[in-house]
């Protein structure tokens, strides 16, 4: 199948929005940015052998490639609008592209995203998405606003995806393993939470590389320290079904691929956030507090510091054992 046939198939499932003046088919897309809004732009790529296995399901790859970008938009407090896709394929595989677009399209439709352009080339399998969204001028959420005395919260539960990567059948019940695999392959971006945090949170980040590493970015950007209570880190029923507590904590604190939002705010504001989220099933858990300095520290119940070693996932750095 030729490149143009593949692009035609992609275009057929691109989704529609009234603010797309010109979508797929020309040299560039022409898009109407609403008055009073700023554009928020994010870009994240999934590579075969790094972010997914060679035999991964095409629909899962399509979903996740968009989800990780929507997670970044959520962390900025942005409303998703448009996406572009840079697609590298080893061969012109129509079935793969159909699967990819099915997974991508499912999340795009649920999020109101239109695919407005991209690029299709031959090479090792990789899906790079650029996503664009809006925030009212001056209202974007950032990593840099955490203040001493803020409470630190995280959405949902932590560690499922990391556990799914490392566990096999026999480590827990098949149904529990399946739930954790679902979190790994089909993360759900916290878009509504990001919007609810606008005007409330001082600092926000999405947890993609591991809680400690990502909160480390908040601490650094904000010029503060963060103290976390290990016992407070939320775990799913599925993760709690895994026997080894040290393994569970490692997955929660430094596993990565959670795509939850971690944020800081004066604790008195959390009720307003919960009210704004009413009707959603996203849980919010207080996991720590912002202090003057000292980076990010994980405390046990007695206030002792827990050393996990290796603070999170980094490309080009060999993981320590
Ligand atoms: P050009 O050669 O001008 O860069 P292309 O032939 O690469 O144009 O692409 C034709 C049209 O198809 C463009 O509008 C481009 O944005 C779109 N397109 C190409 N690949 C993709 C893709 N993987 N996803 C979405 N749009 C794509
Ligand atoms: Mg061109």
XYZ file of C-alpha atoms and ligand atoms in Angstrom:
349
model
C 0.000 0.000 0.000
C 1.322 3.459 -0.933
C 1.984 6.273 1.524
C -0.941 8.285 0.157
C -3.390 5.424 0.639
C -2.265 5.115 4.246
C -2.677 8.854 4.774
C -6.148 8.704 3.210
C -7.117 6.031 5.722
C -5.740 8.078 8.576
C -7.556 11.181 7.312
C -10.842 9.264 7.134
C -10.699 8.880 10.927
C -9.320 12.270 11.865
C -12.428 13.598 13.627
C -14.065 16.966 13.043
C -14.013 20.320 14.811
C -15.488 23.630 13.702
C -12.204 25.407 14.513
C -10.251 23.405 11.886
C -10.300 25.753 8.874
C -8.069 23.371 6.907
C -7.131 19.878 8.088
C -5.224 16.936 6.602
C -4.484 17.210 2.876
C -2.592 20.431 2.341
C 0.950 21.401 3.303
C -0.219 22.561 6.702
C -3.294 22.809 8.883
C -5.053 26.133 9.463
C -6.611 26.400 12.912
C -8.727 29.022 14.668
C -7.455 29.816 18.178
C -10.308 31.251 20.289
C -9.959 34.855 21.438
C -8.660 35.206 24.976
C -6.966 31.790 24.935
C -3.332 30.734 24.777
C -2.189 27.695 22.847
C -0.502 24.950 24.897
C 1.697 22.636 22.789
C 3.090 19.262 23.898
C 4.920 16.472 22.075
C 5.714 12.911 23.126
C 6.867 9.909 21.084
C 6.452 6.176 21.652
C 9.233 4.013 20.172
C 9.165 0.273 19.616
C 11.448 -1.547 22.055
C 11.559 1.469 24.384
C 7.942 2.394 25.144
C 6.157 -0.685 23.829
C 7.075 -4.234 22.802
C 7.391 -5.253 19.151
C 4.287 -7.439 19.496
C 2.158 -4.773 21.235
C -1.435 -4.357 20.102
C -1.746 -1.613 17.467
C -4.883 -0.135 19.053
C -3.137 0.076 22.449
C -0.209 1.913 20.823
C -2.593 4.397 19.179
C -4.472 5.017 22.422
C -1.342 5.417 24.532
C 0.452 7.667 22.045
C -2.408 10.152 22.387
C -2.995 9.521 26.109
C 0.534 10.451 27.179
C 0.189 13.749 25.344
C -3.260 14.467 26.780
C -1.725 13.801 30.186
C 0.789 16.602 29.543
C -2.025 18.917 28.428
C -3.959 18.022 31.586
C -0.933 18.903 33.701
C -0.970 22.357 32.083
C -4.683 22.805 32.768
C -5.423 22.857 29.042
C -8.528 21.834 27.129
C -7.410 19.476 24.326
C -8.211 20.520 20.772
C -5.909 19.270 18.020
C -3.198 16.686 17.360
C -0.555 15.944 14.721
C 0.972 12.514 14.222
C 4.511 11.697 13.132
C 4.330 8.046 12.116
C 7.354 5.902 11.296
C 6.509 2.452 9.909
C 8.843 -0.393 8.874
C 6.425 -1.212 6.058
C 3.116 0.109 4.712
C 0.974 -2.174 6.877
C -2.698 -1.232 6.396
C -3.898 -3.539 9.177
C -1.505 -1.999 11.658
C -2.588 1.518 10.698
C -6.268 0.524 10.990
C -5.626 -0.788 14.517
C -3.545 2.235 15.456
C -6.265 4.625 14.298
C -8.943 2.623 16.081
C -7.213 3.063 19.454
C -6.176 6.641 18.722
C -9.657 7.510 17.441
C -11.379 6.059 20.494
C -9.546 8.389 22.858
C -9.580 11.305 20.395
C -13.371 11.120 20.112
C -13.760 10.883 23.887
C -11.502 13.934 24.297
C -12.901 16.065 21.470
C -9.559 16.017 19.620
C -9.245 16.370 15.834
C -6.172 15.013 14.018
C -5.138 17.868 11.731
C -1.873 16.703 10.185
C 1.289 14.721 10.472
C 3.982 12.915 8.616
C 4.370 9.317 7.463
C 7.804 7.841 6.842
C 9.566 4.498 6.623
C 11.689 3.492 9.596
C 11.570 1.632 12.921
C 8.031 1.709 14.356
C 7.445 4.969 16.240
C 4.408 7.157 16.890
C 5.041 10.776 17.829
C 2.089 12.963 18.694
C 2.009 16.722 18.980
C -1.102 17.819 20.866
C -2.448 21.348 21.125
C -4.915 22.725 23.630
C -6.161 26.002 25.079
C -5.938 27.800 28.371
C -7.413 31.196 29.193
C -4.594 33.755 28.949
C -2.306 33.569 31.973
C -4.046 30.577 33.564
C -1.730 27.715 32.565
C -0.629 25.434 35.398
C 3.118 24.948 35.827
C 5.691 23.067 37.887
C 7.175 26.163 39.397
C 4.568 27.585 41.774
C 4.742 25.246 44.793
C 4.824 27.139 48.103
C 6.093 26.111 51.526
C 3.116 24.849 53.539
C 1.215 23.506 50.506
C -0.254 20.040 50.737
C 0.827 17.572 48.026
C -1.866 15.454 46.397
C -1.947 12.797 43.713
C -4.877 11.508 41.676
C -5.916 7.870 41.300
C -3.448 5.166 42.290
C 0.270 4.669 41.658
C 2.419 1.756 40.548
C 0.038 -0.423 38.542
C 1.720 0.132 35.190
C 5.221 -0.395 36.567
C 4.091 -3.578 38.304
C 2.434 -4.861 35.115
C 5.750 -4.450 33.259
C 7.619 -6.537 35.798
C 5.108 -9.168 36.919
C 3.989 -12.357 35.216
C 1.224 -14.864 35.739
C 1.877 -16.520 39.089
C 2.733 -13.249 40.863
C -0.939 -12.515 41.503
C -4.427 -13.518 40.343
C -4.902 -13.250 36.548
C -7.727 -10.706 36.928
C -5.544 -8.418 39.070
C -2.622 -8.683 36.630
C -5.013 -7.837 33.814
C -6.171 -4.680 35.617
C -2.585 -3.529 36.024
C -1.849 -4.292 32.360
C -4.870 -2.203 31.410
C -3.328 0.733 33.310
C -0.044 0.186 31.431
C -1.553 -0.085 27.961
C -4.573 2.242 28.248
C -3.770 5.094 30.614
C -6.667 7.543 31.071
C -5.517 11.180 30.975
C -6.777 13.314 33.883
C -8.147 16.088 31.685
C -11.087 17.068 33.910
C -8.818 17.208 36.959
C -6.375 19.498 35.149
C -9.209 21.897 34.399
C -10.482 21.695 37.979
C -6.995 22.591 39.262
C -6.890 25.874 37.300
C -6.934 28.750 39.747
C -6.512 26.330 42.693
C -3.207 24.452 42.405
C 0.127 26.188 42.862
C 2.096 23.535 40.936
C 1.085 20.534 38.817
C 2.951 17.759 37.002
C 1.845 14.525 35.400
C 3.465 11.392 36.792
C 5.113 9.729 33.811
C 8.671 8.972 34.937
C 7.872 8.028 38.545
C 6.442 10.037 41.444
C 9.776 10.867 43.111
C 11.436 11.919 39.867
C 8.483 14.012 38.736
C 7.954 15.709 42.092
C 11.715 16.305 42.013
C 11.068 18.508 38.965
C 8.394 20.412 40.906
C 10.712 20.870 43.894
C 13.557 22.065 41.678
C 11.423 24.379 39.525
C 9.695 25.834 42.589
C 12.817 26.132 44.757
C 11.272 24.091 47.589
C 11.505 20.639 49.166
C 8.808 17.964 49.352
C 8.238 15.415 52.120
C 6.125 12.389 51.192
C 4.481 9.865 53.491
C 5.168 6.400 52.029
C 2.153 4.882 53.793
C -0.154 7.453 52.167
C 0.750 6.618 48.551
C -2.462 5.279 46.994
C -2.432 1.695 45.690
C -5.101 -0.100 43.697
C -6.661 -3.300 44.919
C -4.732 -5.013 42.106
C -1.358 -3.741 43.317
C -2.247 -4.568 46.918
C -2.777 -8.170 45.792
C 0.974 -8.426 45.110
C 2.731 -9.898 48.153
C 6.063 -8.046 48.322
C 5.617 -4.644 50.071
C 9.065 -3.360 49.018
C 8.251 -4.132 45.386
C 4.896 -2.354 45.692
C 6.482 0.755 47.178
C 9.164 0.857 44.474
C 6.499 0.663 41.789
C 4.463 3.425 43.435
C 7.332 5.775 44.203
C 9.559 5.359 41.167
C 7.884 3.032 38.681
C 6.516 5.504 36.182
C 3.890 5.297 33.425
C 1.145 6.225 35.919
C -0.206 9.287 34.056
C -1.782 10.601 37.229
C -1.513 14.268 38.228
C 0.540 15.292 41.265
C -0.122 18.805 42.547
C 0.427 21.182 45.434
C -2.038 23.668 46.887
C -3.137 25.140 50.212
C -5.044 22.249 51.772
C -8.140 24.411 52.316
C -8.657 24.527 48.550
C -9.010 20.795 48.009
C -12.759 20.859 48.682
C -13.258 23.298 45.812
C -11.302 20.955 43.532
C -13.396 17.988 44.644
C -16.578 19.986 44.054
C -15.424 20.958 40.554
C -14.774 17.265 39.885
C -18.134 16.072 41.179
C -19.473 13.213 39.106
C -15.994 12.009 38.170
C -14.614 8.854 39.759
C -11.076 10.250 40.148
C -9.868 9.962 43.738
C -7.484 12.525 45.252
C -5.074 11.508 48.025
C -2.948 13.740 50.220
C 0.552 12.251 50.121
C 2.799 14.915 51.606
C 3.701 18.547 52.088
C 5.939 21.246 50.691
C 8.853 22.277 52.898
C 11.676 24.753 52.505
C 14.339 22.557 50.924
C 15.972 19.143 50.757
C 14.653 17.823 47.446
C 11.993 15.088 47.624
C 12.072 12.773 50.646
C 9.999 9.671 51.258
C 9.252 9.112 54.943
C 8.141 5.964 56.732
C 5.587 6.001 59.558
C 8.293 6.952 62.104
C 9.564 9.875 60.045
C 12.682 7.985 58.895
C 13.827 8.580 55.320
C 13.345 5.647 52.917
C 16.088 5.268 50.302
C 14.861 3.550 47.161
C 17.858 4.178 44.918
C 17.290 5.165 41.291
C 14.714 7.946 41.411
C 12.859 7.204 38.189
C 13.054 6.466 34.531
C 15.511 8.413 32.411
C 16.465 7.743 28.827
C 20.202 7.257 28.174
C 20.802 6.283 31.800
C 21.244 2.611 32.646
C 18.834 1.589 35.408
C 20.544 0.519 38.619
C 19.699 -2.936 39.940
P 4.125 17.136 2.559
O 4.905 16.325 1.574
O 3.665 18.453 2.037
O 4.754 17.227 3.899
P 2.609 14.799 3.025
O 2.434 14.114 1.733
O 3.662 14.329 3.968
O 2.761 16.350 2.765
O 1.244 14.781 3.797
C 0.037 15.081 3.158
C -0.992 15.486 4.176
O -1.254 14.383 5.036
C -0.564 16.627 5.069
O -1.717 17.412 5.353
C -0.086 15.943 6.316
O -0.261 16.787 7.446
C -0.992 14.745 6.371
N -0.375 13.578 7.027
C 0.685 12.844 6.622
N 0.950 11.833 7.475
C 0.040 11.947 8.475
C -0.220 11.207 9.664
N 0.531 10.153 10.022
N -1.234 11.624 10.452
C -1.986 12.671 10.106
N -1.800 13.413 9.010
C -0.812 13.043 8.174
Mg 4.236 19.906 1.383
